[in-house]
Amino acid sequence: MSYTYLTAEELAAKIKYDVRTVRERLKDSVFFEGVHYVRPFGGRKILYLWEEIEKEMHQGPDPLTLLVG
């Protein structure tokens, strides 16, 4: 499968969120490494996988998460 790789800034603009929200609140709570983002070549840079994030946005909340919260 071919992916569209986005920086945090590009993703934030696309989903209409502040870039700080993407980096501090969504990363590692909603977006997970290896599923929604990758660190190419083992580096520090993070690239978000648009197709996986779009799929997640259309799924809605996990019912188990609603029971815990």
C-alpha positions in Angstrom: 0.0 0.0 0.0 1.2 3.5 -0.8 1.0 6.1 2.0 0.8 9.9 2.1 3.4 11.1 4.6 2.6 14.3 6.5 4.5 16.4 9.0 2.8 17.5 12.2 2.2 20.9 10.6 0.7 19.5 7.4 -1.5 17.1 9.4 -2.7 19.9 11.7 -3.7 22.0 8.8 -5.5 19.1 7.1 -7.6 18.1 10.2 -8.0 21.7 11.4 -6.3 21.2 14.7 -3.5 23.3 16.3 0.0 21.7 15.7 0.6 21.6 19.5 -2.6 19.5 19.9 -1.3 17.0 17.4 2.1 16.8 19.0 1.1 16.9 22.7 -2.4 15.5 22.9 -3.1 13.2 20.0 0.4 11.6 19.5 0.6 8.5 21.6 -3.0 8.7 22.9 -4.9 8.6 19.6 -2.1 8.2 17.1 0.3 5.3 17.7 3.8 4.7 16.4 3.8 2.0 13.7 0.1 2.5 13.0 -0.5 6.2 12.6 3.1 7.5 12.4 6.6 6.4 11.7 10.1 7.6 12.4 11.9 7.1 9.1 15.4 5.7 9.3 15.3 5.4 13.1 15.5 9.2 13.4 13.7 11.8 15.5 11.5 13.1 12.7 7.9 11.9 12.8 5.8 11.5 9.7 2.1 10.8 10.0 0.4 8.3 7.7 -2.7 10.1 6.3 -4.6 7.0 5.2 -4.4 5.4 8.7 -5.4 8.6 10.4 -8.3 9.2 8.1 -9.5 5.6 8.7 -9.3 6.3 12.5 -11.3 9.5 12.2 -14.2 7.7 10.4 -14.3 4.8 12.9 -15.4 6.8 15.9 -14.6 6.1 19.5 -13.9 2.7 20.9 -16.9 1.6 23.1 -14.5 0.2 25.8 -12.8 3.6 26.0 -16.1 5.3 26.8 -16.8 2.9 29.7 -13.3 3.5 31.3 -13.4 7.3 31.0 
